[in-house]
Amino acid sequence: MNKAAYALNCGRYQEALKLGQPLVNTQDKAMTYRANFVCGLALYKRQKYEDSLDFLEKACQFGNYRHDWYNMAMASVFAGQLEKAEEAFKNVYRTNVQPGYLYAVPVPGLLFQYLKALKKNKFIDAAITRANELKQMYIGVGPDTTKQVQRGLPAYPTFRMEVESLFQPERFMAWEKDFRF
């Protein structure tokens, strides 16, 4: 399994898949988790989103970690399965970071990336819903960009640039008034 994980981390996705696939249904839960995680990500990285979903779902079932649910949500968005993506993303809020992860992305950062994926795949209503979630976080933190970044939010100008195109100009101006920055 270590060779499969190493191949994944080195960008050799086909090799990672080949090494991991025989281990996706072992009796050892930890091995099953790792194999499904590696195979799912290998396919995701190759942009075979639909094919990655079964592996990522199993990884979520066995690991139940925040990054697994995030990967599942992102793969589902890119596979065009909004309902499945939304269900998976709800678990990002409910689960913890896998022990040993030193550089886990905070939830607001994951939410921002998810919003961008929704927008890119033309799930505009869902993207607006996520923009409103982030908006509430910005209102809570306030206008200080340093505090925004410390709390895992992108700096407001970056967020603004991303969400502005989700609205008609007049509607965006009304939406943005709540900030009082």
PDB file of C-alpha atoms in Angstrom:
ATOM      1  CA  MET A   1       0.000   0.000   0.000  1.00  0.00           C
ATOM      2  CA  ASN A   2       2.915   2.329   0.671  1.00  0.00           C
ATOM      3  CA  LYS A   3       4.056   1.965  -2.939  1.00  0.00           C
ATOM      4  CA  ALA A   4       0.586   2.917  -4.158  1.00  0.00           C
ATOM      5  CA  ALA A   5       0.506   5.992  -1.904  1.00  0.00           C
ATOM      6  CA  TYR A   6       3.997   6.968  -3.040  1.00  0.00           C
ATOM      7  CA  ALA A   7       3.002   6.613  -6.697  1.00  0.00           C
ATOM      8  CA  LEU A   8      -0.056   8.816  -6.051  1.00  0.00           C
ATOM      9  CA  ASN A   9       2.060  11.483  -4.370  1.00  0.00           C
ATOM     10  CA  CYS A  10       4.536  11.405  -7.267  1.00  0.00           C
ATOM     11  CA  GLY A  11       1.795  11.913  -9.848  1.00  0.00           C
ATOM     12  CA  ARG A  12       1.938   8.362 -11.202  1.00  0.00           C
ATOM     13  CA  TYR A  13      -1.804   7.902 -10.975  1.00  0.00           C
ATOM     14  CA  GLN A  14      -2.166   4.829 -13.190  1.00  0.00           C
ATOM     15  CA  GLU A  15       0.497   3.019 -11.152  1.00  0.00           C
ATOM     16  CA  ALA A  16      -1.198   4.047  -7.886  1.00  0.00           C
ATOM     17  CA  LEU A  17      -4.497   2.673  -9.167  1.00  0.00           C
ATOM     18  CA  LYS A  18      -2.896  -0.581 -10.307  1.00  0.00           C
ATOM     19  CA  LEU A  19      -1.203  -1.105  -6.931  1.00  0.00           C
ATOM     20  CA  GLY A  20      -4.175  -0.045  -4.819  1.00  0.00           C
ATOM     21  CA  GLN A  21      -7.050  -1.784  -6.569  1.00  0.00           C
ATOM     22  CA  PRO A  22      -6.278  -5.332  -5.350  1.00  0.00           C
ATOM     23  CA  LEU A  23      -6.487  -4.040  -1.755  1.00  0.00           C
ATOM     24  CA  VAL A  24      -9.825  -2.181  -1.836  1.00  0.00           C
ATOM     25  CA  ASN A  25     -11.791  -5.051  -0.243  1.00  0.00           C
ATOM     26  CA  THR A  26      -9.363  -6.512   2.286  1.00  0.00           C
ATOM     27  CA  GLN A  27     -10.383  -7.620   5.789  1.00  0.00           C
ATOM     28  CA  ASP A  28      -8.143  -4.957   7.321  1.00  0.00           C
ATOM     29  CA  LYS A  29     -10.276  -1.797   7.626  1.00  0.00           C
ATOM     30  CA  ALA A  30      -7.289   0.550   7.678  1.00  0.00           C
ATOM     31  CA  MET A  31      -5.874  -1.044   4.511  1.00  0.00           C
ATOM     32  CA  THR A  32      -9.275  -0.947   2.824  1.00  0.00           C
ATOM     33  CA  TYR A  33      -9.596   2.732   3.690  1.00  0.00           C
ATOM     34  CA  ARG A  34      -6.143   3.615   2.337  1.00  0.00           C
ATOM     35  CA  ALA A  35      -6.621   1.602  -0.852  1.00  0.00           C
ATOM     36  CA  ASN A  36      -9.973   3.219  -1.635  1.00  0.00           C
ATOM     37  CA  PHE A  37      -8.586   6.653  -0.785  1.00  0.00           C
ATOM     38  CA  VAL A  38      -5.584   6.192  -3.104  1.00  0.00           C
ATOM     39  CA  CYS A  39      -7.633   4.691  -5.956  1.00  0.00           C
ATOM     40  CA  GLY A  40     -10.310   7.369  -5.668  1.00  0.00           C
ATOM     41  CA  LEU A  41      -7.785  10.187  -5.707  1.00  0.00           C
ATOM     42  CA  ALA A  42      -5.806   8.616  -8.540  1.00  0.00           C
ATOM     43  CA  LEU A  43      -8.925   8.584 -10.704  1.00  0.00           C
ATOM     44  CA  TYR A  44      -9.931  12.074  -9.535  1.00  0.00           C
ATOM     45  CA  LYS A  45      -6.512  13.445 -10.488  1.00  0.00           C
ATOM     46  CA  ARG A  46      -6.922  11.858 -13.925  1.00  0.00           C
ATOM     47  CA  GLN A  47     -10.288  13.669 -14.181  1.00  0.00           C
ATOM     48  CA  LYS A  48     -12.205  10.393 -14.206  1.00  0.00           C
ATOM     49  CA  TYR A  49     -14.658  11.776 -11.692  1.00  0.00           C
ATOM     50  CA  GLU A  50     -17.487   9.325 -12.251  1.00  0.00           C
ATOM     51  CA  ASP A  51     -15.093   6.380 -11.865  1.00  0.00           C
ATOM     52  CA  SER A  52     -13.611   7.837  -8.672  1.00  0.00           C
ATOM     53  CA  LEU A  53     -16.937   8.070  -6.832  1.00  0.00           C
ATOM     54  CA  ASP A  54     -17.242   4.432  -5.701  1.00  0.00           C
ATOM     55  CA  PHE A  55     -13.739   4.445  -4.264  1.00  0.00           C
ATOM     56  CA  LEU A  56     -14.217   7.813  -2.576  1.00  0.00           C
ATOM     57  CA  GLU A  57     -17.552   6.698  -1.104  1.00  0.00           C
ATOM     58  CA  LYS A  58     -15.894   3.648   0.427  1.00  0.00           C
ATOM     59  CA  ALA A  59     -13.074   5.804   1.767  1.00  0.00           C
ATOM     60  CA  CYS A  60     -15.693   8.036   3.424  1.00  0.00           C
ATOM     61  CA  GLN A  61     -17.418   5.021   4.956  1.00  0.00           C
ATOM     62  CA  PHE A  62     -14.209   3.575   6.358  1.00  0.00           C
ATOM     63  CA  GLY A  63     -12.388   6.783   7.300  1.00  0.00           C
ATOM     64  CA  ASN A  64     -15.101   9.402   7.818  1.00  0.00           C
ATOM     65  CA  TYR A  65     -12.589  12.255   7.701  1.00  0.00           C
ATOM     66  CA  ARG A  66     -13.199  15.803   6.534  1.00  0.00           C
ATOM     67  CA  HIS A  67     -10.881  15.600   3.522  1.00  0.00           C
ATOM     68  CA  ASP A  68     -12.547  12.388   2.329  1.00  0.00           C
ATOM     69  CA  TRP A  69     -15.963  14.037   2.300  1.00  0.00           C
ATOM     70  CA  TYR A  70     -14.493  17.076   0.584  1.00  0.00           C
ATOM     71  CA  ASN A  71     -12.922  14.878  -2.133  1.00  0.00           C
ATOM     72  CA  MET A  72     -16.251  13.089  -2.538  1.00  0.00           C
ATOM     73  CA  ALA A  73     -18.117  16.396  -2.855  1.00  0.00           C
ATOM     74  CA  MET A  74     -15.678  17.763  -5.418  1.00  0.00           C
ATOM     75  CA  ALA A  75     -15.690  14.580  -7.516  1.00  0.00           C
ATOM     76  CA  SER A  76     -19.490  14.584  -7.442  1.00  0.00           C
ATOM     77  CA  VAL A  77     -19.645  18.200  -8.634  1.00  0.00           C
ATOM     78  CA  PHE A  78     -17.283  17.479 -11.510  1.00  0.00           C
ATOM     79  CA  ALA A  79     -19.289  14.334 -12.331  1.00  0.00           C
ATOM     80  CA  GLY A  80     -22.401  16.533 -12.562  1.00  0.00           C
ATOM     81  CA  GLN A  81     -24.086  15.000  -9.509  1.00  0.00           C
ATOM     82  CA  LEU A  82     -25.120  18.015  -7.445  1.00  0.00           C
ATOM     83  CA  GLU A  83     -27.329  16.165  -4.949  1.00  0.00           C
ATOM     84  CA  LYS A  84     -24.572  13.713  -4.093  1.00  0.00           C
ATOM     85  CA  ALA A  85     -22.093  16.591  -3.823  1.00  0.00           C
ATOM     86  CA  GLU A  86     -24.305  18.540  -1.438  1.00  0.00           C
ATOM     87  CA  GLU A  87     -24.860  15.492   0.777  1.00  0.00           C
ATOM     88  CA  ALA A  88     -21.124  14.817   0.893  1.00  0.00           C
ATOM     89  CA  PHE A  89     -20.246  18.425   1.630  1.00  0.00           C
ATOM     90  CA  LYS A  90     -22.577  18.515   4.648  1.00  0.00           C
ATOM     91  CA  ASN A  91     -20.238  15.986   6.234  1.00  0.00           C
ATOM     92  CA  VAL A  92     -17.302  18.394   5.928  1.00  0.00           C
ATOM     93  CA  TYR A  93     -18.902  20.314   8.786  1.00  0.00           C
ATOM     94  CA  ARG A  94     -19.622  17.198  10.864  1.00  0.00           C
ATOM     95  CA  THR A  95     -16.310  15.373  10.732  1.00  0.00           C
ATOM     96  CA  ASN A  96     -12.789  15.863  11.984  1.00  0.00           C
ATOM     97  CA  VAL A  97      -9.423  16.075  10.327  1.00  0.00           C
ATOM     98  CA  GLN A  98      -7.593  12.766  10.110  1.00  0.00           C
ATOM     99  CA  PRO A  99      -5.107  12.431  12.976  1.00  0.00           C
ATOM    100  CA  GLY A 100      -1.604  13.253  11.836  1.00  0.00           C
ATOM    101  CA  TYR A 101      -2.601  15.812   9.211  1.00  0.00           C
ATOM    102  CA  LEU A 102      -0.392  18.799   9.887  1.00  0.00           C
ATOM    103  CA  TYR A 103      -1.612  21.118   7.155  1.00  0.00           C
ATOM    104  CA  ALA A 104      -5.359  20.612   6.962  1.00  0.00           C
ATOM    105  CA  VAL A 105      -7.243  23.306   5.074  1.00  0.00           C
ATOM    106  CA  PRO A 106      -9.809  25.049   7.320  1.00  0.00           C
ATOM    107  CA  VAL A 107     -13.496  24.618   6.506  1.00  0.00           C
ATOM    108  CA  PRO A 108     -13.905  28.161   5.051  1.00  0.00           C
ATOM    109  CA  GLY A 109     -11.112  27.417   2.566  1.00  0.00           C
ATOM    110  CA  LEU A 110     -12.756  24.135   1.578  1.00  0.00           C
ATOM    111  CA  LEU A 111     -16.072  25.931   1.233  1.00  0.00           C
ATOM    112  CA  PHE A 112     -14.512  28.553  -1.043  1.00  0.00           C
ATOM    113  CA  GLN A 113     -12.976  25.878  -3.312  1.00  0.00           C
ATOM    114  CA  TYR A 114     -16.295  24.031  -3.379  1.00  0.00           C
ATOM    115  CA  LEU A 115     -18.085  27.263  -4.363  1.00  0.00           C
ATOM    116  CA  LYS A 116     -15.623  27.726  -7.238  1.00  0.00           C
ATOM    117  CA  ALA A 117     -16.247  24.162  -8.450  1.00  0.00           C
ATOM    118  CA  LEU A 118     -20.018  24.679  -8.284  1.00  0.00           C
ATOM    119  CA  LYS A 119     -19.691  27.889 -10.273  1.00  0.00           C
ATOM    120  CA  LYS A 120     -17.399  26.293 -12.854  1.00  0.00           C
ATOM    121  CA  ASN A 121     -19.889  23.473 -13.375  1.00  0.00           C
ATOM    122  CA  LYS A 122     -22.810  25.918 -13.693  1.00  0.00           C
ATOM    123  CA  PHE A 123     -24.563  24.968 -10.441  1.00  0.00           C
ATOM    124  CA  ILE A 124     -25.257  28.663  -9.871  1.00  0.00           C
ATOM    125  CA  ASP A 125     -28.025  28.378  -7.251  1.00  0.00           C
ATOM    126  CA  ALA A 126     -25.883  26.052  -5.145  1.00  0.00           C
ATOM    127  CA  ALA A 127     -22.897  28.395  -5.584  1.00  0.00           C
ATOM    128  CA  ILE A 128     -24.995  31.341  -4.382  1.00  0.00           C
ATOM    129  CA  THR A 129     -26.058  29.333  -1.327  1.00  0.00           C
ATOM    130  CA  ARG A 130     -22.400  28.662  -0.489  1.00  0.00           C
ATOM    131  CA  ALA A 131     -21.511  32.307  -1.181  1.00  0.00           C
ATOM    132  CA  ASN A 132     -24.133  33.291   1.386  1.00  0.00           C
ATOM    133  CA  GLU A 133     -22.558  30.923   3.928  1.00  0.00           C
ATOM    134  CA  LEU A 134     -19.174  32.516   3.351  1.00  0.00           C
ATOM    135  CA  LYS A 135     -20.753  35.970   3.474  1.00  0.00           C
ATOM    136  CA  GLN A 136     -21.947  35.268   7.016  1.00  0.00           C
ATOM    137  CA  MET A 137     -18.434  34.215   7.972  1.00  0.00           C
ATOM    138  CA  TYR A 138     -17.020  37.464   6.584  1.00  0.00           C
ATOM    139  CA  ILE A 139     -19.626  39.498   8.457  1.00  0.00           C
ATOM    140  CA  GLY A 140     -18.663  37.679  11.658  1.00  0.00           C
ATOM    141  CA  VAL A 141     -14.928  38.276  11.179  1.00  0.00           C
ATOM    142  CA  GLY A 142     -15.176  41.850   9.908  1.00  0.00           C
ATOM    143  CA  PRO A 143     -13.202  43.864   7.355  1.00  0.00           C
ATOM    144  CA  ASP A 144      -9.676  43.096   8.606  1.00  0.00           C
ATOM    145  CA  THR A 145      -8.087  40.999   5.849  1.00  0.00           C
ATOM    146  CA  THR A 146      -5.501  39.586   8.260  1.00  0.00           C
ATOM    147  CA  LYS A 147      -8.246  38.253  10.537  1.00  0.00           C
ATOM    148  CA  GLN A 148     -10.098  36.844   7.532  1.00  0.00           C
ATOM    149  CA  VAL A 149      -7.053  34.876   6.434  1.00  0.00           C
ATOM    150  CA  GLN A 150      -6.283  33.752   9.997  1.00  0.00           C
ATOM    151  CA  ARG A 151      -9.747  32.234  10.172  1.00  0.00           C
ATOM    152  CA  GLY A 152      -9.288  30.331   6.909  1.00  0.00           C
ATOM    153  CA  LEU A 153     -11.212  32.693   4.652  1.00  0.00           C
ATOM    154  CA  PRO A 154      -9.678  34.008   1.462  1.00  0.00           C
ATOM    155  CA  ALA A 155      -9.068  37.748   1.631  1.00  0.00           C
ATOM    156  CA  TYR A 156     -12.341  39.535   0.847  1.00  0.00           C
ATOM    157  CA  PRO A 157     -11.194  40.981  -2.518  1.00  0.00           C
ATOM    158  CA  THR A 158     -10.487  37.422  -3.735  1.00  0.00           C
ATOM    159  CA  PHE A 159     -13.896  36.231  -2.561  1.00  0.00           C
ATOM    160  CA  ARG A 160     -15.620  39.269  -4.070  1.00  0.00           C
ATOM    161  CA  MET A 161     -13.989  38.715  -7.438  1.00  0.00           C
ATOM    162  CA  GLU A 162     -15.186  35.108  -7.466  1.00  0.00           C
ATOM    163  CA  VAL A 163     -18.817  35.721  -6.458  1.00  0.00           C
ATOM    164  CA  GLU A 164     -19.564  38.921  -8.332  1.00  0.00           C
ATOM    165  CA  SER A 165     -20.310  37.056 -11.561  1.00  0.00           C
ATOM    166  CA  LEU A 166     -22.970  34.951  -9.798  1.00  0.00           C
ATOM    167  CA  PHE A 167     -25.287  37.975  -9.668  1.00  0.00           C
ATOM    168  CA  GLN A 168     -26.691  40.661 -11.935  1.00  0.00           C
ATOM    169  CA  PRO A 169     -24.842  43.950 -11.174  1.00  0.00           C
ATOM    170  CA  GLU A 170     -27.752  45.559  -9.280  1.00  0.00           C
ATOM    171  CA  ARG A 171     -28.408  42.418  -7.289  1.00  0.00           C
ATOM    172  CA  PHE A 172     -24.730  42.099  -6.410  1.00  0.00           C
ATOM    173  CA  MET A 173     -24.637  45.670  -5.101  1.00  0.00           C
ATOM    174  CA  ALA A 174     -27.640  44.929  -2.872  1.00  0.00           C
ATOM    175  CA  TRP A 175     -26.091  41.610  -1.753  1.00  0.00           C
ATOM    176  CA  GLU A 176     -22.810  43.298  -0.892  1.00  0.00           C
ATOM    177  CA  LYS A 177     -24.395  46.128   1.142  1.00  0.00           C
ATOM    178  CA  ASP A 178     -24.744  43.792   4.146  1.00  0.00           C
ATOM    179  CA  PHE A 179     -20.987  43.795   4.613  1.00  0.00           C
ATOM    180  CA  ARG A 180     -20.678  47.420   5.736  1.00  0.00           C
ATOM    181  CA  PHE A 181     -16.920  47.242   5.205  1.00  0.00           C
TER     182      PHE A 181
END
